[in-house]
Amino acid sequence: MKVKAIRVHKIGGPEVLTWEEVEIGEPSEGEIRIKNKAIGVNYVDIYYRTGLHQEPLPFVPGKEAVGVVSAVGPGVIGIEVGDVVGYADTPMGTYTEEQIIPATLAIPIPPSVDYINAASALLKGMTTYVLVKQAFKIQAGHTVLVHAAAGGVGSLLCQWANALGATVIGTVSTHEKAIQAAEDGCHHVIIYTEEDFVARVAEITSGKGVHVVYDAVGKDTFKGSMECLMQRGCMISYGQCSGRPDPVPVSDLASKSLILGRPGMRHYTATRDELLHAAGEVFAGVAAGVLRVRVNHVYPLHEAARAHADLEARRTSGSVVLLPARS
């Protein structure tokens, strides 16, 4: 059968995202086919489109979606046609009306969570779970610095860190985003386009620094982020929207006994049990009101190029979602 999808035939700007027909077959042993209802857009999608991360051409981008099971392959147990499931991180290729995936990667979506919110919460929520409960375990009394605090992951990071009892400092680019960050649990918001965030963090913490920095910006903030850490602090780099950070000699960590990490969600959700546990933590947070998913931008799937352009230009906040026309 033929479906419509976004494909990338060459590396480049948003204009290389082309809307075209692709062929999709029947699921094989252990696979299911999903009719996508909502597709999450993440900055990592831009990394692949621009060649920062490598993928053989041509490819369908996207790493987060929720939909309805439309076909079940042989040997699949526990999943039926009509079930609502989500999938995140792997496999690549969610910018499509329908996709085939291994059944072991399908995550059941609670009935209380709609398609759009689920597609906004899965990858970003499980990434946040890894950041606050695995890569660095936030405890009450910690002080944390969150860059891009109004972004999709940043918004959830601020909320979850606040709920765990941390003092949250967030950086944003505009006054509008500062309001959102404060609503999401930031005790202190720094507009980095107007203030030196290193100096402000020193002022806020009385020179002590923070226990952990969560940095998705990369090159533009990395060095300053390291300066913001207290002794035995932890630098968590999980993105690089401004470019790859400059290399850091290991000896540079010694002056304050710092720890540097670059966690990836897939390494913390490698087994079926780990995947379902991480998703369960996210949906429990949503149900308890600890996590509020901000779906601030919704585009038709065929306008993925416009969504990418807006995301790269920092015209977005919260989550960005694509909707297939056939949903």
Tab-separated table of C-alpha atoms in Angstrom:
chain	number	residue	atom	x	y	z
A	1	MET	CA	0.000	0.000	0.000
A	2	LYS	CA	1.039	3.602	-0.542
A	3	VAL	CA	1.049	6.282	2.160
A	4	LYS	CA	2.278	9.873	2.302
A	5	ALA	CA	5.428	10.707	4.232
A	6	ILE	CA	8.164	13.283	4.628
A	7	ARG	CA	11.471	12.120	3.148
A	8	VAL	CA	14.988	13.528	3.076
A	9	HIS	CA	16.955	12.873	-0.127
A	10	LYS	CA	19.838	15.245	0.608
A	11	ILE	CA	21.259	16.959	3.666
A	12	GLY	CA	20.292	20.600	4.119
A	13	GLY	CA	17.789	23.111	5.465
A	14	PRO	CA	14.058	22.652	6.080
A	15	GLU	CA	13.454	22.781	2.315
A	16	VAL	CA	14.902	19.256	1.905
A	17	LEU	CA	11.892	17.806	3.730
A	18	THR	CA	9.810	16.553	0.799
A	19	TRP	CA	6.191	15.359	0.901
A	20	GLU	CA	5.761	12.227	-1.219
A	21	GLU	CA	4.271	8.781	-1.536
A	22	VAL	CA	6.120	5.808	-0.072
A	23	GLU	CA	5.374	2.108	-0.246
A	24	ILE	CA	4.595	0.229	2.965
A	25	GLY	CA	3.980	-3.491	3.219
A	26	GLU	CA	2.543	-5.877	5.747
A	27	PRO	CA	4.204	-6.454	9.131
A	28	SER	CA	6.539	-9.429	9.322
A	29	GLU	CA	7.166	-11.773	12.250
A	30	GLY	CA	7.089	-9.820	15.515
A	31	GLU	CA	6.062	-6.542	13.870
A	32	ILE	CA	3.019	-4.284	13.884
A	33	ARG	CA	1.821	-1.530	11.565
A	34	ILE	CA	0.650	1.725	13.123
A	35	LYS	CA	-1.558	4.423	11.620
A	36	ASN	CA	-0.045	7.548	13.148
A	37	LYS	CA	-2.386	10.011	14.798
A	38	ALA	CA	0.154	12.498	16.199
A	39	ILE	CA	3.895	12.857	15.641
A	40	GLY	CA	6.298	14.576	18.015
A	41	VAL	CA	8.968	16.892	16.606
A	42	ASN	CA	12.306	16.926	18.421
A	43	TYR	CA	15.522	18.848	17.869
A	44	VAL	CA	17.306	15.592	17.131
A	45	ASP	CA	15.235	15.446	13.922
A	46	ILE	CA	17.107	18.565	12.798
A	47	TYR	CA	20.447	16.932	13.633
A	48	TYR	CA	19.649	14.138	11.169
A	49	ARG	CA	18.293	16.497	8.493
A	50	THR	CA	21.447	18.643	8.628
A	51	GLY	CA	23.863	15.704	8.793
A	52	LEU	CA	25.071	16.324	12.340
A	53	HIS	CA	23.842	12.785	12.994
A	54	GLN	CA	24.264	10.313	10.154
A	55	GLU	CA	21.494	8.319	8.467
A	56	PRO	CA	21.671	6.663	5.016
A	57	LEU	CA	19.798	8.632	2.356
A	58	PRO	CA	16.961	8.777	1.586
A	59	PHE	CA	15.242	8.500	4.947
A	60	VAL	CA	12.023	9.378	6.714
A	61	PRO	CA	12.872	11.474	9.809
A	62	GLY	CA	11.185	11.431	13.181
A	63	LYS	CA	11.581	9.588	16.467
A	64	GLU	CA	8.270	9.982	18.310
A	65	ALA	CA	4.671	9.137	17.411
A	66	VAL	CA	1.373	7.777	18.715
A	67	GLY	CA	-1.189	5.937	16.661
A	68	VAL	CA	-3.609	3.049	16.279
A	69	VAL	CA	-2.457	-0.464	15.401
A	70	SER	CA	-3.701	-1.225	11.872
A	71	ALA	CA	-2.102	-4.645	11.348
A	72	VAL	CA	-0.363	-7.280	13.475
A	73	GLY	CA	2.308	-9.631	12.166
A	74	PRO	CA	2.750	-13.326	13.028
A	75	GLY	CA	3.966	-14.163	16.501
A	76	VAL	CA	2.846	-10.930	18.156
A	77	ILE	CA	1.199	-11.488	21.523
A	78	GLY	CA	-0.584	-8.874	23.641
A	79	ILE	CA	-1.186	-6.300	20.896
A	80	GLU	CA	-4.302	-6.209	18.723
A	81	VAL	CA	-5.623	-4.161	15.834
A	82	GLY	CA	-7.225	-1.019	17.271
A	83	ASP	CA	-4.868	-0.676	20.244
A	84	VAL	CA	-3.451	2.794	20.856
A	85	VAL	CA	0.331	2.682	21.191
A	86	GLY	CA	3.298	5.003	21.024
A	87	TYR	CA	6.951	4.598	20.118
A	88	ALA	CA	9.980	6.766	20.708
A	89	ASP	CA	13.651	7.082	19.735
A	90	THR	CA	13.823	3.911	17.628
A	91	PRO	CA	13.131	3.116	14.913
A	92	MET	CA	13.667	6.276	12.863
A	93	GLY	CA	10.837	7.253	10.527
A	94	THR	CA	7.778	8.661	12.312
A	95	TYR	CA	7.063	11.490	9.801
A	96	THR	CA	4.640	9.251	7.905
A	97	GLU	CA	0.974	8.335	7.835
A	98	GLU	CA	1.747	4.695	8.690
A	99	GLN	CA	4.845	2.851	9.869
A	100	ILE	CA	5.912	-0.693	10.707
A	101	ILE	CA	7.833	-1.234	13.950
A	102	PRO	CA	8.902	-4.163	16.141
A	103	ALA	CA	6.080	-4.957	18.555
A	104	THR	CA	8.548	-4.944	21.452
A	105	LEU	CA	8.993	-1.168	21.022
A	106	ALA	CA	5.280	-0.350	21.233
A	107	ILE	CA	4.200	1.440	24.403
A	108	PRO	CA	0.540	1.169	25.478
A	109	ILE	CA	-1.013	4.626	25.884
A	110	PRO	CA	-3.356	5.132	28.864
A	111	PRO	CA	-6.939	5.993	27.831
A	112	SER	CA	-6.720	9.197	29.886
A	113	VAL	CA	-3.990	10.613	27.602
A	114	ASP	CA	-5.003	11.839	24.139
A	115	TYR	CA	-2.968	11.332	20.964
A	116	ILE	CA	-1.393	14.783	20.875
A	117	ASN	CA	-0.361	14.891	24.520
A	118	ALA	CA	0.987	11.355	24.348
A	119	ALA	CA	3.067	12.153	21.259
A	120	SER	CA	4.407	15.199	23.074
A	121	ALA	CA	5.249	13.336	26.257
A	122	LEU	CA	6.875	10.067	25.227
A	123	LEU	CA	10.374	10.875	23.984
A	124	LYS	CA	10.652	14.162	25.860
A	125	GLY	CA	9.164	12.701	29.037
A	126	MET	CA	11.313	9.581	29.046
A	127	THR	CA	14.374	11.701	28.298
A	128	THR	CA	13.486	13.846	31.304
A	129	TYR	CA	13.037	10.725	33.435
A	130	VAL	CA	16.560	9.623	32.489
A	131	LEU	CA	17.974	13.074	33.253
A	132	VAL	CA	16.418	13.545	36.712
A	133	LYS	CA	16.275	9.961	38.000
A	134	GLN	CA	19.081	8.078	36.278
A	135	ALA	CA	21.938	10.171	34.862
A	136	PHE	CA	21.791	12.430	37.918
A	137	LYS	CA	19.359	11.651	40.723
A	138	ILE	CA	17.877	14.941	41.874
A	139	GLN	CA	17.153	15.144	45.579
A	140	ALA	CA	15.408	17.706	47.752
A	141	GLY	CA	17.765	20.581	48.489
A	142	HIS	CA	19.692	20.362	45.236
A	143	THR	CA	20.121	23.448	43.058
A	144	VAL	CA	19.894	22.783	39.322
A	145	LEU	CA	20.469	24.865	36.197
A	146	VAL	CA	18.309	24.091	33.152
A	147	HIS	CA	19.191	25.653	29.813
A	148	ALA	CA	16.417	26.094	27.222
A	149	ALA	CA	13.977	25.944	30.110
A	150	ALA	CA	10.975	26.702	27.887
A	151	GLY	CA	11.729	23.943	25.371
A	152	GLY	CA	9.980	20.592	25.134
A	153	VAL	CA	12.356	18.737	27.459
A	154	GLY	CA	13.312	21.869	29.397
A	155	SER	CA	9.709	22.522	30.388
A	156	LEU	CA	9.310	18.993	31.771
A	157	LEU	CA	12.740	19.145	33.420
A	158	CYS	CA	11.786	22.252	35.382
A	159	GLN	CA	8.500	20.736	36.496
A	160	TRP	CA	9.977	17.405	37.565
A	161	ALA	CA	13.002	18.939	39.306
A	162	ASN	CA	10.720	21.297	41.223
A	163	ALA	CA	8.481	18.405	42.273
A	164	LEU	CA	11.556	16.533	43.565
A	165	GLY	CA	12.362	19.453	45.853
A	166	ALA	CA	15.159	21.151	43.936
A	167	THR	CA	15.730	24.865	43.530
A	168	VAL	CA	15.452	25.389	39.783
A	169	ILE	CA	17.306	28.036	37.782
A	170	GLY	CA	16.325	28.250	34.125
A	171	THR	CA	17.691	30.137	31.136
A	172	VAL	CA	15.494	31.349	28.247
A	173	SER	CA	15.816	33.752	25.309
A	174	THR	CA	12.721	35.964	25.702
A	175	HIS	CA	10.460	37.507	28.331
A	176	GLU	CA	7.537	35.435	27.023
A	177	LYS	CA	9.489	32.228	27.557
A	178	ALA	CA	10.538	33.480	31.005
A	179	ILE	CA	6.880	33.603	32.040
A	180	GLN	CA	6.388	30.013	30.910
A	181	ALA	CA	9.533	28.820	32.696
A	182	ALA	CA	8.342	30.403	35.937
A	183	GLU	CA	4.963	28.695	35.552
A	184	ASP	CA	6.799	25.398	35.019
A	185	GLY	CA	8.591	25.610	38.339
A	186	CYS	CA	11.673	27.773	37.830
A	187	HIS	CA	12.431	29.677	41.018
A	188	HIS	CA	14.861	31.915	39.124
A	189	VAL	CA	14.692	32.681	35.398
A	190	ILE	CA	17.626	34.173	33.494
A	191	ILE	CA	17.067	35.791	30.097
A	192	TYR	CA	20.444	34.918	28.630
A	193	THR	CA	20.095	37.392	25.762
A	194	GLU	CA	20.111	40.209	28.315
A	195	GLU	CA	22.145	38.812	31.222
A	196	ASP	CA	25.371	36.882	31.780
A	197	PHE	CA	24.003	33.583	33.034
A	198	VAL	CA	27.294	32.643	34.747
A	199	ALA	CA	27.297	35.841	36.803
A	200	ARG	CA	23.592	35.489	37.623
A	201	VAL	CA	23.991	31.889	38.781
A	202	ALA	CA	26.862	32.950	41.029
A	203	GLU	CA	24.677	35.722	42.440
A	204	ILE	CA	21.659	33.457	42.977
A	205	THR	CA	23.729	30.756	44.699
A	206	SER	CA	25.905	33.188	46.681
A	207	GLY	CA	28.939	31.904	44.804
A	208	LYS	CA	28.346	28.245	45.694
A	209	GLY	CA	27.283	27.098	42.235
A	210	VAL	CA	24.791	24.397	41.306
A	211	HIS	CA	24.754	20.648	41.859
A	212	VAL	CA	23.914	19.860	38.234
A	213	VAL	CA	23.575	21.609	34.882
A	214	TYR	CA	21.283	20.219	32.175
A	215	ASP	CA	22.568	21.614	28.902
A	216	ALA	CA	20.852	20.989	25.564
A	217	VAL	CA	22.343	24.067	23.898
A	218	GLY	CA	25.926	22.894	23.474
A	219	LYS	CA	28.687	25.094	22.101
A	220	ASP	CA	27.297	28.482	23.177
A	221	THR	CA	26.706	27.534	26.827
A	222	PHE	CA	29.005	24.612	27.572
A	223	LYS	CA	31.998	26.473	28.983
A	224	GLY	CA	29.817	28.757	31.095
A	225	SER	CA	27.837	25.781	32.334
A	226	MET	CA	31.001	24.168	33.666
A	227	GLU	CA	31.826	27.393	35.502
A	228	CYS	CA	28.410	27.311	37.189
A	229	LEU	CA	29.034	23.965	38.898
A	230	MET	CA	29.951	23.630	42.555
A	231	GLN	CA	32.637	21.256	43.724
A	232	ARG	CA	31.698	17.666	42.808
A	233	GLY	CA	29.017	19.046	40.515
A	234	CYS	CA	27.683	17.179	37.510
A	235	MET	CA	27.490	18.490	33.956
A	236	ILE	CA	24.820	16.711	31.917
A	237	SER	CA	25.004	17.496	28.195
A	238	TYR	CA	22.026	16.110	26.291
A	239	GLY	CA	21.874	18.265	23.161
A	240	GLN	CA	23.808	20.679	20.976
A	241	CYS	CA	21.408	22.953	19.119
A	242	SER	CA	24.116	25.661	18.899
A	243	GLY	CA	26.763	23.197	17.692
A	244	ARG	CA	29.121	20.647	19.202
A	245	PRO	CA	30.913	21.895	22.338
A	246	ASP	CA	34.659	22.362	22.119
A	247	PRO	CA	36.679	19.392	23.420
A	248	VAL	CA	37.251	19.340	27.191
A	249	PRO	CA	40.525	17.906	28.516
A	250	VAL	CA	39.790	15.420	31.284
A	251	SER	CA	42.263	17.289	33.483
A	252	ASP	CA	39.938	20.337	33.414
A	253	LEU	CA	37.463	18.396	35.555
A	254	ALA	CA	39.980	17.974	38.351
A	255	SER	CA	39.901	21.541	39.689
A	256	LYS	CA	36.455	20.952	41.216
A	257	SER	CA	36.213	17.132	40.929
A	258	LEU	CA	33.491	17.520	38.308
A	259	ILE	CA	31.563	14.766	36.559
A	260	LEU	CA	30.662	15.078	32.871
A	261	GLY	CA	27.975	12.934	31.239
A	262	ARG	CA	26.289	12.641	27.838
A	263	PRO	CA	23.368	10.250	28.459
A	264	GLY	CA	21.164	8.836	25.716
A	265	MET	CA	17.655	7.644	26.488
A	266	ARG	CA	18.035	4.423	24.496
A	267	HIS	CA	20.753	3.163	26.849
A	268	TYR	CA	18.379	3.488	29.809
A	269	THR	CA	15.432	1.868	27.990
A	270	ALA	CA	17.329	-0.950	26.305
A	271	THR	CA	15.078	-3.736	27.624
A	272	ARG	CA	11.317	-4.034	27.372
A	273	ASP	CA	10.997	-3.738	31.147
A	274	GLU	CA	13.144	-0.583	31.236
A	275	LEU	CA	11.146	0.974	28.392
A	276	LEU	CA	7.777	0.339	30.028
A	277	HIS	CA	9.063	1.488	33.416
A	278	ALA	CA	10.294	4.791	31.986
A	279	ALA	CA	7.014	5.367	30.143
A	280	GLY	CA	5.091	4.430	33.275
A	281	GLU	CA	7.004	7.032	35.284
A	282	VAL	CA	6.086	9.683	32.717
A	283	PHE	CA	2.395	8.817	32.563
A	284	ALA	CA	2.238	8.579	36.363
A	285	GLY	CA	3.681	12.089	36.530
A	286	VAL	CA	1.085	13.344	34.056
A	287	ALA	CA	-1.751	11.654	35.961
A	288	ALA	CA	-0.557	13.103	39.275
A	289	GLY	CA	-0.320	16.614	37.855
A	290	VAL	CA	3.445	16.703	38.396
A	291	LEU	CA	4.017	16.969	34.646
A	292	ARG	CA	1.994	19.248	32.388
A	293	VAL	CA	2.759	18.803	28.716
A	294	ARG	CA	2.750	22.083	26.819
A	295	VAL	CA	1.620	21.520	23.246
A	296	ASN	CA	2.134	25.040	21.954
A	297	HIS	CA	2.583	24.353	18.239
A	298	VAL	CA	0.646	21.981	15.953
A	299	TYR	CA	1.291	21.672	12.192
A	300	PRO	CA	-0.059	19.425	9.435
A	301	LEU	CA	2.440	16.669	8.662
A	302	HIS	CA	3.002	17.983	5.135
A	303	GLU	CA	4.194	21.291	6.675
A	304	ALA	CA	7.063	19.661	8.580
A	305	ALA	CA	9.488	22.059	6.879
A	306	ARG	CA	7.718	25.021	8.483
A	307	ALA	CA	7.841	23.311	11.874
A	308	HIS	CA	11.588	22.736	11.509
A	309	ALA	CA	12.187	26.337	10.451
A	310	ASP	CA	10.271	27.660	13.454
A	311	LEU	CA	12.064	25.309	15.850
A	312	GLU	CA	15.506	26.249	14.536
A	313	ALA	CA	14.683	29.961	14.714
A	314	ARG	CA	13.620	29.559	18.369
A	315	ARG	CA	10.092	30.698	17.548
A	316	THR	CA	8.651	27.741	19.457
A	317	SER	CA	8.254	26.795	23.097
A	318	GLY	CA	7.051	23.601	24.697
A	319	SER	CA	6.215	20.723	22.362
A	320	VAL	CA	5.792	20.735	18.593
A	321	VAL	CA	3.441	18.208	16.998
A	322	LEU	CA	2.658	17.135	13.415
A	323	LEU	CA	-0.780	15.767	12.477
A	324	PRO	CA	-1.270	13.442	9.487
A	325	ALA	CA	-4.174	14.481	7.249
A	326	ARG	CA	-5.594	10.963	7.358
A	327	SER	CA	-5.715	10.886	11.172
